[in-house]
Short mmCIF file of C-alpha atoms and ligand atoms in Angstrom, two decimals:
data_model
loop_
_atom_site.label_atom_id
_atom_site.label_comp_id
_atom_site.label_asym_id
_atom_site.label_seq_id
_atom_site.Cartn_x
_atom_site.Cartn_y
_atom_site.Cartn_z
CA MET A 513 75.35 61.44 124.22
CA SER A 514 74.15 58.96 121.65
CA ASN A 515 71.25 59.74 119.41
CA ASP A 516 72.31 63.37 118.96
CA SER A 517 71.19 64.17 115.45
CA PHE A 518 72.62 67.70 115.54
CA PRO A 519 75.77 68.03 117.65
CA LEU A 520 76.17 71.51 119.15
CA ARG A 521 79.21 72.07 121.35
CA LYS A 522 77.71 75.00 123.31
CA VAL A 523 76.43 78.57 123.00
CA ASP A 524 79.38 80.53 121.64
CA HIS A 525 77.99 84.02 122.16
CA VAL A 526 74.81 86.06 122.34
CA ARG A 527 74.67 88.97 119.92
CA HIS A 528 72.58 92.06 120.63
CA PHE A 529 71.53 94.65 118.05
CA VAL A 530 71.48 98.00 119.86
CA ASN A 531 71.23 101.69 119.10
CA ASN A 532 74.37 102.63 120.97
CA ALA A 533 76.86 99.80 121.36
CA ARG A 534 79.40 101.94 123.22
CA GLN A 535 76.90 102.65 126.00
CA ALA A 536 75.58 99.08 126.06
CA ALA A 537 79.13 97.77 126.45
CA TYR A 538 79.80 100.26 129.25
CA PHE A 539 76.65 99.14 131.06
CA TYR A 540 77.52 95.43 130.89
CA GLN A 541 81.11 96.12 131.90
CA HIS A 542 80.18 98.22 134.91
CA THR A 543 77.13 96.31 136.18
CA PHE A 544 77.55 92.64 135.24
CA GLY A 545 81.35 93.03 135.39
CA PHE A 546 82.23 91.72 131.93
CA ASP A 547 85.72 92.31 130.48
CA LEU A 548 85.75 94.28 127.26
CA SER A 549 87.81 91.92 125.13
CA ALA A 550 87.43 92.95 121.48
CA TYR A 551 86.29 95.87 119.34
CA ARG A 552 85.67 96.68 115.71
CA GLY A 553 84.57 99.96 114.19
CA LEU A 554 85.66 102.71 111.84
CA GLU A 555 89.17 102.61 113.35
CA THR A 556 89.58 98.94 112.43
CA GLY A 557 88.13 99.22 108.92
CA SER A 558 84.55 98.26 109.78
CA THR A 559 82.92 101.00 107.72
CA ASP A 560 79.23 100.58 108.52
CA GLU A 561 78.91 98.95 111.93
CA VAL A 562 80.56 98.90 115.30
CA GLY A 563 80.96 95.89 117.60
CA TYR A 564 82.04 95.32 121.19
CA ALA A 565 82.65 91.79 122.53
CA LEU A 566 82.60 91.27 126.28
CA LYS A 567 83.48 88.17 128.24
CA GLN A 568 83.15 86.69 131.72
CA ASN A 569 84.23 83.06 132.16
CA ASP A 570 82.20 81.11 129.52
CA VAL A 571 79.78 83.92 128.67
CA THR A 572 80.45 86.13 125.64
CA VAL A 573 78.10 88.95 124.64
CA TRP A 574 78.49 91.00 121.47
CA PHE A 575 76.87 94.40 120.96
CA SER A 576 76.45 95.58 117.38
CA ALA A 577 75.22 98.94 116.17
CA PRO A 578 75.02 100.57 112.74
CA VAL A 579 77.14 103.71 112.26
CA ARG A 580 75.45 104.98 109.08
CA PRO A 581 71.87 105.80 108.11
CA GLY A 582 70.04 103.20 106.07
CA HIS A 583 71.86 100.18 107.50
CA PRO A 584 69.52 97.14 107.46
CA MET A 585 70.28 96.55 111.16
CA ALA A 586 68.84 99.99 111.96
CA GLU A 587 65.40 98.93 110.70
CA ASN A 588 65.33 95.96 113.10
CA ILE A 589 66.41 98.14 116.02
CA ALA A 590 63.86 100.84 115.21
CA PHE A 591 61.13 98.19 115.29
CA HIS A 592 62.16 96.03 118.28
CA GLY A 593 64.33 98.37 120.34
CA ASP A 594 67.62 96.89 121.57
CA PHE A 595 67.30 93.12 121.32
CA VAL A 596 68.98 89.73 121.24
CA GLN A 597 69.36 89.02 117.55
CA ASP A 598 71.56 85.90 117.58
CA ILE A 599 72.20 82.98 119.89
CA ALA A 600 75.29 81.54 118.21
CA PHE A 601 76.45 77.94 118.55
CA GLU A 602 79.94 76.53 118.35
CA VAL A 603 79.84 73.44 116.11
CA ASP A 604 82.33 71.05 114.52
CA ASP A 605 81.32 71.91 110.97
CA PRO A 606 79.29 75.03 110.09
CA ASP A 607 78.88 73.79 106.48
CA TRP A 608 77.32 70.50 107.60
CA ALA A 609 75.19 72.36 110.16
CA PHE A 610 73.82 74.76 107.54
CA THR A 611 73.16 72.07 104.92
CA THR A 612 71.51 69.77 107.44
CA ALA A 613 69.41 72.44 109.16
CA THR A 614 68.11 73.88 105.89
CA ALA A 615 67.41 70.38 104.52
CA ARG A 616 65.33 69.82 107.67
CA GLY A 617 63.30 72.94 107.01
CA ALA A 618 65.20 75.86 108.54
CA LYS A 619 65.12 79.15 106.66
CA PRO A 620 68.67 80.21 105.71
CA TRP A 621 70.06 83.46 107.09
CA ARG A 622 73.73 83.39 105.98
CA GLU A 623 75.30 80.86 103.62
CA PRO A 624 78.53 79.29 104.86
CA HIS A 625 81.43 81.75 104.59
CA THR A 626 84.89 82.32 106.04
CA LEU A 627 86.09 85.32 108.04
CA GLU A 628 89.85 85.69 108.10
CA ASP A 629 92.55 87.93 109.51
CA ASP A 630 96.17 87.63 110.72
CA HIS A 631 95.04 85.43 113.62
CA GLY A 632 93.41 82.76 111.45
CA LYS A 633 90.02 81.78 110.11
CA VAL A 634 86.48 81.31 111.39
CA ARG A 635 83.92 79.46 109.30
CA MET A 636 80.31 80.59 109.86
CA SER A 637 76.75 80.10 108.65
CA ALA A 638 73.35 81.00 110.09
CA ILE A 639 69.67 80.08 110.07
CA CYS A 640 66.53 81.93 111.13
CA THR A 641 64.50 80.89 114.17
CA TYR A 642 61.46 82.61 115.80
CA GLY A 643 60.80 86.28 115.02
CA ASP A 644 63.89 88.15 113.85
CA THR A 645 66.16 85.88 115.90
CA VAL A 646 68.86 83.79 114.22
CA HIS A 647 71.23 80.97 115.16
CA THR A 648 74.77 81.28 113.85
CA PHE A 649 76.89 78.13 113.55
CA LEU A 650 80.61 78.78 113.84
CA ASN A 651 83.88 76.99 114.29
CA ARG A 652 86.88 78.82 115.75
CA ASP A 653 89.29 75.86 115.98
CA ASN A 654 91.65 77.61 113.53
CA TYR A 655 91.40 81.06 115.08
CA HIS A 656 93.65 82.49 117.77
CA GLY A 657 92.67 86.13 117.88
CA PRO A 658 90.26 88.01 120.13
CA PHE A 659 86.65 87.01 119.43
CA LEU A 660 86.25 87.07 115.61
CA PRO A 661 88.35 88.09 112.57
CA GLY A 662 88.26 91.86 112.07
CA PHE A 663 88.09 92.63 115.78
CA ARG A 664 91.06 94.11 117.60
CA ALA A 665 91.93 93.02 121.11
CA GLU A 666 90.88 95.29 123.95
CA SER A 667 91.96 94.66 127.48
CA GLU A 668 89.68 96.62 129.71
CA PRO A 669 89.02 94.28 132.60
CA GLY A 670 85.61 94.44 134.21
CA ASP A 671 85.11 93.58 137.85
CA PRO A 672 83.70 90.04 137.54
CA ILE A 673 80.89 88.97 139.84
CA GLY A 674 80.99 85.21 139.45
CA ILE A 675 78.94 84.70 136.29
CA GLN A 676 80.06 81.34 134.90
CA GLU A 677 78.00 80.43 131.85
CA ILE A 678 74.66 80.79 130.12
CA ASP A 679 72.24 78.42 131.81
CA HIS A 680 69.33 78.91 129.42
CA CYS A 681 67.78 81.41 126.98
CA VAL A 682 64.01 81.85 126.85
CA GLY A 683 61.99 82.72 123.77
CA ASN A 684 58.48 84.22 123.80
CA VAL A 685 56.34 83.27 120.81
CA GLU A 686 52.80 84.12 119.78
CA LEU A 687 49.68 82.28 120.97
CA GLY A 688 49.52 78.87 119.28
CA GLN A 689 53.16 78.99 118.18
CA MET A 690 54.85 77.22 121.10
CA ASN A 691 54.32 73.74 119.71
CA VAL A 692 55.32 74.91 116.23
CA TRP A 693 58.71 76.02 117.57
CA VAL A 694 59.04 72.99 119.85
CA LYS A 695 58.67 70.80 116.75
CA TRP A 696 61.11 73.03 114.86
CA TYR A 697 63.81 72.59 117.54
CA GLU A 698 63.13 68.83 117.54
CA ASP A 699 63.11 68.43 113.76
CA VAL A 700 65.86 70.87 112.81
CA LEU A 701 68.32 70.88 115.73
CA GLY A 702 67.55 67.50 117.30
CA PHE A 703 66.48 69.02 120.63
CA ARG A 704 64.23 67.12 123.00
CA ASN A 705 61.45 68.38 125.24
CA MET A 706 62.74 68.02 128.82
CA LEU A 707 59.93 69.76 130.71
CA SER A 708 56.47 71.19 130.04
CA PHE A 709 54.35 73.60 132.03
CA ASP A 710 50.75 74.40 131.29
CA ASP A 711 48.63 77.26 132.51
CA LYS A 712 47.66 75.28 135.63
CA ASP A 713 51.32 75.28 136.69
CA ILE A 714 52.08 78.84 135.78
CA SER A 715 49.10 81.05 136.32
CA THR A 716 48.13 83.81 138.64
CA GLU A 717 45.24 86.20 138.84
CA TYR A 718 47.14 88.42 136.46
CA THR A 719 49.12 86.26 134.14
CA ALA A 720 49.26 82.80 132.64
CA LEU A 721 51.70 81.18 130.35
CA MET A 722 52.58 77.87 128.81
CA SER A 723 56.18 76.80 128.55
CA LYS A 724 58.17 73.90 127.15
CA VAL A 725 61.87 73.49 127.82
CA MET A 726 63.91 72.23 124.86
CA ALA A 727 67.44 70.86 125.31
CA SER A 728 70.15 70.04 122.80
CA GLY A 729 71.44 66.48 122.35
CA ASN A 730 74.35 66.98 124.75
CA GLY A 731 72.08 68.83 127.22
CA ARG A 732 74.33 71.90 127.27
CA VAL A 733 71.93 74.20 125.42
CA LYS A 734 68.54 74.78 127.06
CA PHE A 735 65.82 76.89 125.47
CA PRO A 736 62.46 77.23 127.21
CA ILE A 737 59.77 78.50 124.81
CA ASN A 738 56.77 80.40 126.21
CA GLU A 739 53.42 81.32 124.75
CA PRO A 740 50.67 83.33 126.43
CA ALA A 741 47.63 81.68 127.99
CA ALA A 742 44.39 83.41 128.86
CA GLY A 743 44.47 85.12 132.27
CA LYS A 744 42.19 87.68 133.82
CA LYS A 745 44.49 90.43 132.61
CA LYS A 746 47.01 90.65 129.83
CA SER A 747 49.77 88.11 130.44
CA GLN A 748 53.40 89.13 130.72
CA ILE A 749 54.00 87.23 127.47
CA ASP A 750 51.32 89.28 125.67
CA GLU A 751 52.93 92.42 127.02
CA TYR A 752 56.30 91.32 125.66
CA LEU A 753 54.87 90.44 122.23
CA GLU A 754 53.11 93.80 122.01
CA PHE A 755 56.09 95.93 123.02
CA PHE A 756 58.70 93.86 121.20
CA GLY A 757 56.67 93.55 118.01
CA GLY A 758 56.47 89.75 117.85
CA ALA A 759 58.44 86.75 119.00
CA GLY A 760 61.87 87.19 120.53
CA VAL A 761 64.26 86.40 123.35
CA GLN A 762 62.64 87.20 126.72
CA HIS A 763 65.42 86.42 129.16
CA VAL A 764 68.90 85.01 129.38
CA ALA A 765 69.74 83.10 132.57
CA LEU A 766 73.32 83.45 133.78
CA ARG A 767 74.66 80.75 136.11
CA THR A 768 76.70 81.62 139.19
CA ASP A 769 78.24 79.44 141.90
CA ASP A 770 77.58 82.09 144.57
CA ILE A 771 74.26 83.83 144.05
CA VAL A 772 74.47 85.88 147.25
CA TYR A 773 77.76 87.40 146.09
CA THR A 774 76.63 87.92 142.48
CA VAL A 775 73.30 89.54 143.42
CA SER A 776 74.86 91.70 146.18
CA ARG A 777 77.31 93.09 143.64
CA LEU A 778 74.63 93.67 141.00
CA ARG A 779 72.40 95.48 143.51
CA ALA A 780 75.33 97.63 144.68
CA ARG A 781 75.85 98.65 141.06
CA GLY A 782 72.24 99.69 140.59
CA VAL A 783 70.74 96.69 138.80
CA GLU A 784 67.08 96.41 139.80
CA PHE A 785 65.33 93.12 140.50
CA LEU A 786 61.69 92.08 140.80
CA LYS A 787 60.39 92.65 144.29
CA VAL A 788 59.53 89.65 146.42
CA PRO A 789 56.97 90.02 149.21
CA ARG A 790 58.32 89.29 152.68
CA THR A 791 55.58 86.66 153.10
CA TYR A 792 57.33 84.53 150.44
CA TYR A 793 60.11 83.86 152.95
CA ASP A 794 57.70 82.98 155.77
CA MET A 795 56.53 80.02 153.67
CA LEU A 796 59.97 79.08 152.38
CA PRO A 797 61.14 76.56 155.02
CA ASP A 798 57.92 74.54 154.64
CA ARG A 799 58.14 74.63 150.89
CA VAL A 800 61.80 73.78 150.24
CA GLY A 801 63.11 72.25 153.48
CA ALA A 802 66.68 72.68 154.68
CA ILE A 803 69.01 74.84 152.57
CA ASP A 804 72.60 75.98 153.10
CA GLU A 805 71.81 79.68 152.82
CA ASP A 806 70.58 82.05 155.51
CA ILE A 807 66.94 82.87 154.71
CA GLU A 808 67.34 86.39 156.13
CA VAL A 809 70.12 87.07 153.62
CA LEU A 810 68.03 85.68 150.76
CA ALA A 811 65.06 87.81 151.87
CA ASP A 812 67.20 90.97 151.97
CA LEU A 813 68.36 90.33 148.41
CA GLY A 814 65.02 88.97 147.09
CA ILE A 815 66.48 85.63 146.00
CA LEU A 816 63.94 82.86 145.25
CA VAL A 817 64.36 79.16 146.03
CA ASP A 818 62.79 76.08 144.47
CA ARG A 819 63.30 72.37 144.96
CA ASP A 820 62.91 69.37 142.66
CA ASP A 821 63.75 65.66 142.93
CA GLU A 822 67.44 66.25 142.37
CA GLY A 823 68.13 69.18 144.67
CA TYR A 824 67.34 72.86 144.85
CA LEU A 825 68.06 76.05 142.96
CA LEU A 826 68.25 79.74 143.80
CA GLN A 827 67.18 82.34 141.24
CA ILE A 828 66.29 85.98 140.81
CA PHE A 829 64.99 88.07 137.90
CA THR A 830 66.07 91.58 136.95
CA LYS A 831 63.62 94.19 135.82
CA PRO A 832 63.77 94.76 132.03
CA ILE A 833 67.18 96.17 131.12
CA THR A 834 65.89 98.11 128.13
CA ASP A 835 63.36 100.95 127.87
CA ARG A 836 60.71 98.54 126.63
CA PRO A 837 59.34 95.82 128.95
CA THR A 838 61.15 93.16 126.92
CA LEU A 839 64.60 91.69 127.69
CA PHE A 840 65.60 90.84 131.26
CA TYR A 841 68.12 88.60 132.99
CA GLU A 842 67.89 85.78 135.46
CA ILE A 843 70.72 84.89 137.82
CA ILE A 844 70.56 81.19 138.74
CA HIS A 845 72.55 79.06 141.18
CA ARG A 846 71.96 75.30 140.89
CA LYS A 847 72.46 73.03 143.85
CA GLY A 848 71.51 69.78 142.17
CA ALA A 849 68.21 70.91 140.71
CA GLN A 850 68.00 70.74 136.92
CA SER A 851 64.58 72.40 136.67
CA PHE A 852 63.62 76.05 136.20
CA GLY A 853 61.85 77.23 139.33
CA LYS A 854 58.26 76.24 138.57
CA GLY A 855 57.33 76.30 142.27
CA ASN A 856 58.23 79.97 142.45
CA PHE A 857 55.36 81.08 140.25
CA LYS A 858 52.75 79.71 142.61
CA ALA A 859 54.68 80.65 145.75
CA LEU A 860 55.11 84.22 144.56
CA PHE A 861 51.42 84.47 143.77
CA GLU A 862 50.39 83.09 147.10
CA SER A 863 52.69 85.45 148.95
CA ILE A 864 51.25 88.40 147.01
CA GLU A 865 47.78 87.24 148.06
CA ARG A 866 48.90 87.03 151.68
CA GLU A 867 50.15 90.62 151.47
CA GLN A 868 46.82 91.63 149.99
CA ALA A 869 45.05 89.82 152.80
CA LEU A 870 47.16 91.76 155.32
CA ARG A 871 46.05 94.99 153.64
CA GLY A 872 42.45 93.79 153.61
CA THR A 873 42.22 94.12 149.83
CA LEU A 874 41.91 90.47 148.85
FE1 FE2 B 2034 64.57 81.25 133.33
#
């Protein structure tokens, strides 16, 4: 695309800082069905931290944990709990990316440097974004090993469930900070604002939030940014900020081409999703018109549907996957629609009200 002032190829990987990377890797392998593809730890000469890289189609997740007391990573984890620390981008030139981003106002995280092993070289650099989150820039064109230099190959296949790629990653920021970070993504990384929601779009009796969706120049990287808005009770964004200890990644949306299959498999493996009132499905045909899927099947699985000018989408949200009410996942299946399911907020609220009305408690 022309007019891309900061070319990003795509999201390369999402790195999590966790207390126990072995158990996190096991969870993602046995629920989401990722392959364990690479490992580093004491056995490979990594003397103070352990890492597991897992892969399914175009999605790579990396779990890092400290293995000694006093590691700087341990402080972050003690404060936030397990969290997404890095959304890393593949770029042509990590040196240019670092110089340009910092000249445009980004705070540096890691100066450009090279990691190297028998399989080749990876050039990397990194900048800070909201909270304790960072964006790494890396180029692996001259690397032919598993994941990154220093990792050894592992070949423990998962049982894949059709997850294709990262559709979008959502950040929660403090009240008044959404536009600050929108401008930051525009100024520093050349993103553009593709959609905005205000509290009239996304509000219920219980929660309200504002959201702006930022997209990279080539459109492949999409980052909605949320901030809380005043509701009658504490908003879900306020809850996140309180329990997380500030701004951070709220959810990662994974794209599938067969949401019924993906969600059936996740449910069978014990992943829990937000509950959807039955009344939501009574209103569905009127709201979204004809769809290919059987509404009874969607209702059994709790899959939501929304329509925009270009088509429709199916989506579902897990419950938080950590002890704290912080990080969760979305599974999304796009059938033309390029939006994010705005209609589901209102529809969910209305169906909850209808359930209340049936109970006589509205
Ligand atoms: Fe989402």
